[in-house]
Amino acid sequence: MLQSITLQAPAKINYLLDVISKRPDGYHELRMIMQRVSLYDQVRIQLTYSPDINVYCDSKNVPDGEANIGWKAAKALLEISECRFGCEINIKKNIPVAAGLGGGSSDSAAVLLGLNELLGLGLSRGRLMIIGAKLGADVPFFLFRHTALAEGIGERLTELTGIPDAWVVLVNPNLPVSTAWVYKNLQLTQQKPLATIPDSFKDVASLCHILSNDLETVTIPAFPVISEIKNELVSNGALCSLMSGSGSTVFGLFNDEATAIKASDVLRNNRDWFVAVVQTV
Ligand code: ATP
């Protein structure tokens, strides 16, 4: 039996998402603060004697096979290794899909890390990040493994050490949002002055001062419930709340677990929403 490995692929939230300009290649120049949280997909990779790559996911909203971003990651590393093996990848999805939480990119980063290990390739993290950047804009961040300032299209990463830990309530109203659609509908206004990011924050409340997401201007008018969730989080004890990425997940930041759990119970309130209490990691 060939070796297998199981990895935990975390979700991310954005504390800051500034869209600076549209580049001639169609991508947007961004400035983001990205934070991993303790909500994980489980990614199991099994090497196989057959050279095929098979990807299976337990979510009906995620494609199996070649359309899965994890497949592309496996293809890239198997090509580099020049070995005769293939692999079977099983993804247990806990991160809501098309939700602004970076689940696909995180799965893809896990496949790169897992196959690097299983195939004994010894590729450096920097090399994996270069490979990952071709798979998805957020893949390098998940390989970086630190809270980060992400610039360019998200691939230029700087570690941020002064960000306080927080309890986080994630709320997704089961409305998948296409990131491509959001960027297509974004109206870039006059260049706005960029807020200065302090080197460190004394507590979660001071982190709240910089929370901002330009993509809310597109997603919230289309899905006003996002604004209602933000308000409901704050009226139930969140120090602040914001939409993550292109949405539709909203997060609220809390100092303590008890208040976060209480708020999550109110938000859940028999609605068919995804609600989770997590921590920054
Ligand atoms: P992004 O901002 O990068 O689009 P997101 O968190 O909003 O991220 P994802 O959950 O990564 O969105 O899913 C984006 C799309 O990618 C979905 O439409 C989904 O069908 C497709 N996809 C392909 N592979 C995966 C995967 N392993 N996990 C999640 N989605 C995947």
Coordinates of C-alpha atoms and ligand atoms in Angstrom, one line a residue:
M1 CA 0.0 0.0 0.0
L2 CA 1.4 3.4 -1.0
Q3 CA 1.5 6.2 1.5
S4 CA -1.3 8.6 2.3
I5 CA -1.5 11.9 4.2
T6 CA -4.4 13.9 5.6
L7 CA -4.2 17.7 6.0
Q8 CA -6.4 20.3 7.6
A9 CA -7.0 23.2 5.1
P10 CA -8.2 26.3 7.0
A11 CA -10.5 29.1 5.8
K12 CA -9.5 32.8 5.7
I13 CA -11.2 36.1 6.4
N14 CA -10.1 39.5 5.1
Y15 CA -9.8 42.3 7.7
L16 CA -9.0 44.7 4.8
L17 CA -9.7 44.5 1.1
D18 CA -8.7 47.6 -0.9
V19 CA -9.1 47.5 -4.6
I20 CA -6.5 49.9 -5.9
S21 CA -6.8 49.8 -9.7
K22 CA -7.6 47.6 -12.6
R23 CA -4.4 46.3 -14.4
P24 CA -4.1 46.1 -18.2
D25 CA -4.2 42.2 -17.9
G26 CA -7.7 42.5 -16.4
Y27 CA -6.7 41.6 -12.8
H28 CA -7.1 44.1 -10.0
E29 CA -4.3 45.5 -7.9
L30 CA -5.3 44.8 -4.3
R31 CA -4.2 45.5 -0.7
M32 CA -5.5 43.0 1.7
I33 CA -5.0 41.8 5.3
M34 CA -5.6 38.1 5.4
Q35 CA -6.2 36.0 8.5
R36 CA -6.6 32.2 8.8
V37 CA -9.4 30.9 11.1
S38 CA -10.0 27.5 12.7
L39 CA -12.6 26.2 10.2
Y40 CA -11.0 23.4 8.2
D41 CA -11.7 21.2 5.1
Q42 CA -10.1 17.8 5.4
V43 CA -7.9 16.8 2.5
R44 CA -6.7 13.2 2.2
I45 CA -4.2 12.3 -0.5
Q46 CA -3.4 8.7 -1.3
L47 CA -0.6 7.9 -3.8
T48 CA -1.7 5.3 -6.4
Y49 CA 0.2 2.9 -8.7
S50 CA -2.1 4.1 -11.6
P51 CA -0.9 7.4 -13.0
D52 CA -4.4 9.0 -12.9
I53 CA -5.4 11.8 -10.6
N54 CA -8.9 11.3 -9.1
V55 CA -10.5 13.9 -6.9
Y56 CA -13.7 13.3 -4.9
C57 CA -15.5 15.9 -2.8
D58 CA -18.5 15.3 -0.5
S59 CA -20.1 18.7 -1.4
K60 CA -22.5 18.9 -4.3
N61 CA -21.4 22.4 -5.0
V62 CA -17.8 21.4 -5.7
P63 CA -16.8 19.6 -8.9
D64 CA -15.0 16.2 -8.7
G65 CA -12.1 15.5 -11.1
E66 CA -10.2 17.9 -13.3
A67 CA -12.5 20.9 -12.6
N68 CA -11.5 20.8 -8.9
I69 CA -8.7 23.2 -8.1
G70 CA -7.0 20.4 -6.0
W71 CA -6.7 18.3 -9.2
K72 CA -4.6 21.1 -10.8
A73 CA -2.3 21.3 -7.8
A74 CA -1.8 17.5 -8.0
K75 CA -1.1 17.7 -11.7
A76 CA 1.6 20.4 -11.2
L77 CA 3.5 18.4 -8.5
L78 CA 3.2 15.0 -10.2
E79 CA 4.7 16.6 -13.4
I80 CA 7.6 18.1 -11.4
S81 CA 8.3 14.7 -9.7
E82 CA 8.4 12.8 -13.0
C83 CA 7.3 9.7 -11.0
R84 CA 4.9 7.0 -12.3
F85 CA 2.5 7.4 -9.5
G86 CA -0.9 9.1 -9.5
C87 CA -3.1 10.0 -6.6
E88 CA -6.6 9.9 -5.2
I89 CA -7.7 13.0 -3.3
N90 CA -10.7 13.0 -1.0
I91 CA -12.0 16.4 0.2
K92 CA -14.3 16.6 3.2
K93 CA -15.8 20.1 2.8
N94 CA -16.6 22.1 5.9
I95 CA -15.8 25.5 4.5
P96 CA -18.9 27.0 2.7
V97 CA -18.3 27.2 -1.1
A98 CA -18.1 30.4 -3.1
A99 CA -18.3 32.2 0.2
G100 CA -15.3 34.5 0.3
L101 CA -13.5 32.1 2.7
G102 CA -10.9 30.9 0.2
G103 CA -11.8 27.2 0.6
G104 CA -10.8 26.1 -2.9
S105 CA -7.4 27.9 -2.7
S106 CA -6.8 26.3 0.8
D107 CA -7.6 22.8 -0.5
S108 CA -5.2 23.4 -3.4
A109 CA -2.4 24.6 -1.0
A110 CA -3.0 21.4 1.1
V111 CA -2.6 19.2 -2.0
L112 CA 0.7 21.0 -2.8
L113 CA 2.0 20.6 0.8
G114 CA 0.8 17.0 1.0
L115 CA 2.3 15.8 -2.3
N116 CA 5.6 17.6 -1.7
E117 CA 5.8 15.5 1.5
L118 CA 4.5 12.1 0.0
L119 CA 6.7 12.3 -3.1
G120 CA 9.8 13.5 -1.0
L121 CA 10.2 16.4 -3.4
G122 CA 11.7 18.8 -0.8
L123 CA 10.4 21.9 -2.7
S124 CA 10.8 25.0 -0.6
R125 CA 7.8 27.0 0.6
G126 CA 8.8 29.8 -1.8
R127 CA 8.9 27.4 -4.7
L128 CA 5.5 26.0 -3.8
M129 CA 4.1 29.5 -3.5
I130 CA 5.3 30.3 -7.1
I131 CA 3.5 27.1 -8.3
G132 CA 0.4 27.9 -6.2
A133 CA 0.1 31.5 -7.6
K134 CA -0.7 29.9 -11.0
L135 CA -3.5 27.9 -9.5
G136 CA -5.4 30.6 -7.6
A137 CA -4.7 34.1 -6.2
D138 CA -5.2 33.0 -2.6
V139 CA -3.1 29.8 -2.8
P140 CA 0.3 31.5 -1.9
F141 CA -1.3 32.9 1.3
F142 CA -2.3 29.5 2.5
L143 CA 1.2 28.2 1.9
F144 CA 2.6 31.3 3.7
R145 CA 1.0 30.3 7.0
H146 CA 1.1 33.7 8.7
T147 CA -1.4 36.5 9.0
A148 CA -0.4 38.6 6.0
L149 CA -0.5 41.9 4.1
A150 CA -1.2 40.7 0.6
E151 CA -0.5 43.0 -2.3
G152 CA -0.4 42.8 -6.1
I153 CA -3.2 40.3 -7.0
G154 CA -2.6 38.7 -3.6
E155 CA 0.7 37.0 -4.3
R156 CA 3.1 39.6 -2.7
L157 CA 2.9 38.6 1.0
T158 CA 4.4 40.3 4.1
E159 CA 4.0 38.7 7.6
L160 CA 2.0 40.9 10.0
T161 CA 3.0 40.2 13.6
G162 CA 1.0 42.8 15.4
I163 CA -2.5 41.5 14.8
P164 CA -4.4 40.4 18.0
D165 CA -6.1 37.0 18.3
A166 CA -9.8 37.1 18.3
W167 CA -12.9 34.9 18.5
V168 CA -14.8 35.1 15.3
V169 CA -18.4 34.3 14.4
L170 CA -18.8 33.3 10.7
V171 CA -22.3 33.7 9.1
N172 CA -23.1 32.6 5.6
P173 CA -26.7 33.0 4.4
N174 CA -26.3 30.2 1.9
L175 CA -25.9 32.6 -1.0
P176 CA -23.0 31.5 -3.2
V177 CA -21.3 34.6 -4.8
S178 CA -19.1 34.4 -7.9
T179 CA -15.8 36.3 -7.3
A180 CA -15.5 37.0 -11.1
W181 CA -19.0 38.5 -11.1
V182 CA -18.2 40.8 -8.2
Y183 CA -15.0 42.2 -9.8
K184 CA -16.9 42.6 -13.1
N185 CA -19.4 44.8 -11.4
L186 CA -17.1 46.8 -9.3
Q187 CA -17.1 50.5 -10.1
L188 CA -13.6 51.9 -9.3
T189 CA -14.1 55.4 -8.1
Q190 CA -11.4 58.1 -7.8
Q191 CA -8.2 56.9 -6.2
K192 CA -9.0 57.0 -2.5
P193 CA -6.3 57.7 0.0
L194 CA -5.2 54.4 1.5
A195 CA -5.5 54.1 5.3
T196 CA -2.3 53.6 7.1
I197 CA -1.9 50.1 8.7
P198 CA -0.4 50.4 12.2
D199 CA 2.5 48.0 13.0
S200 CA 0.5 46.6 15.9
F201 CA -2.9 46.8 17.5
K202 CA -3.3 46.9 21.3
D203 CA -6.5 44.9 21.2
V204 CA -9.3 43.6 19.0
A205 CA -11.3 46.9 19.4
S206 CA -8.4 48.8 17.9
L207 CA -8.1 46.3 15.0
C208 CA -11.8 47.1 14.3
H209 CA -10.8 50.7 13.2
I210 CA -9.1 49.4 10.0
L211 CA -11.8 46.9 8.9
S212 CA -12.9 47.7 5.4
N213 CA -13.9 45.8 2.2
D214 CA -14.3 47.6 -1.1
L215 CA -16.2 44.6 -2.5
E216 CA -19.1 45.2 -0.2
T217 CA -20.2 48.0 -2.6
V218 CA -21.1 45.3 -5.2
T219 CA -22.2 42.4 -3.1
I220 CA -24.4 44.2 -0.5
P221 CA -26.7 45.9 -3.0
A222 CA -27.3 42.5 -4.6
F223 CA -27.7 40.7 -1.3
P224 CA -28.9 43.2 1.3
V225 CA -29.2 40.4 3.9
I226 CA -25.4 40.8 4.3
S227 CA -25.9 44.3 5.8
E228 CA -28.6 42.9 8.1
I229 CA -26.2 40.2 9.3
K230 CA -23.5 42.8 10.0
N231 CA -25.9 44.8 12.1
E232 CA -27.2 41.7 13.9
L233 CA -23.7 40.6 14.8
V234 CA -22.9 44.0 16.3
S235 CA -26.2 44.3 18.2
N236 CA -25.3 40.9 19.7
G237 CA -21.9 41.9 21.0
A238 CA -19.5 41.8 18.1
L239 CA -16.9 44.6 18.4
C240 CA -17.2 45.0 14.6
S241 CA -18.2 43.0 11.5
L242 CA -17.4 42.9 7.9
M243 CA -18.0 40.9 4.7
S244 CA -15.1 38.5 3.9
G245 CA -13.6 38.6 0.3
S246 CA -16.3 38.8 -2.3
G247 CA -18.9 37.5 0.1
S248 CA -21.4 36.3 1.1
T249 CA -19.9 35.3 4.4
V250 CA -19.9 37.9 7.1
F251 CA -17.7 37.7 10.2
G252 CA -17.9 39.4 13.6
L253 CA -15.0 39.8 15.9
F254 CA -15.3 39.1 19.7
N255 CA -13.0 39.3 22.7
D256 CA -14.3 36.2 24.4
E257 CA -15.8 32.8 23.5
A258 CA -19.0 33.1 25.6
T259 CA -20.2 36.3 23.9
A260 CA -19.3 34.8 20.5
I261 CA -21.3 31.6 21.2
K262 CA -24.3 33.6 22.5
A263 CA -24.3 35.8 19.3
S264 CA -24.0 32.6 17.1
D265 CA -27.1 31.2 18.8
V266 CA -29.1 34.3 18.1
L267 CA -27.9 34.5 14.5
R268 CA -28.7 30.8 13.9
N269 CA -32.2 31.2 15.2
N270 CA -33.6 28.3 13.1
R271 CA -32.5 29.9 9.9
D272 CA -31.0 27.8 7.1
W273 CA -27.7 29.6 7.5
F274 CA -24.1 28.4 8.1
V275 CA -23.0 29.8 11.5
A276 CA -19.8 28.9 13.2
V277 CA -17.7 30.1 16.1
V278 CA -14.0 29.9 15.3
Q279 CA -10.7 31.4 16.4
T280 CA -7.9 33.2 14.5
V281 CA -5.0 30.8 13.9
Ligands
ATP1 P1 -12.4 32.9 -4.3 O1 -12.5 34.3 -3.7 O2 -11.0 32.4 -4.5 O3 -13.3 32.6 -5.5 P2 -14.2 31.7 -2.5 O4 -13.9 31.3 -1.1 O5 -15.2 32.8 -2.7 O6 -12.9 32.0 -3.1 P3 -14.3 28.9 -3.2 O7 -15.1 28.2 -2.1 O8 -12.9 28.7 -3.3 O9 -14.8 30.4 -3.3 O10 -15.0 28.4 -4.6 C1 -14.9 29.1 -5.8 C2 -15.4 28.2 -7.0 O11 -14.4 27.2 -7.2 C3 -16.7 27.4 -6.7 O12 -17.6 27.8 -7.7 C4 -16.3 25.9 -6.8 O13 -17.3 25.2 -7.5 C5 -15.0 25.9 -7.5 N1 -14.1 24.9 -6.9 C6 -13.2 24.1 -7.5 N2 -12.5 23.3 -6.6 C7 -12.9 23.6 -5.4 C8 -12.6 23.2 -4.1 N3 -11.7 22.2 -3.9 N4 -13.2 23.7 -3.1 C9 -14.1 24.7 -3.3 N5 -14.5 25.2 -4.5 C10 -13.9 24.6 -5.6

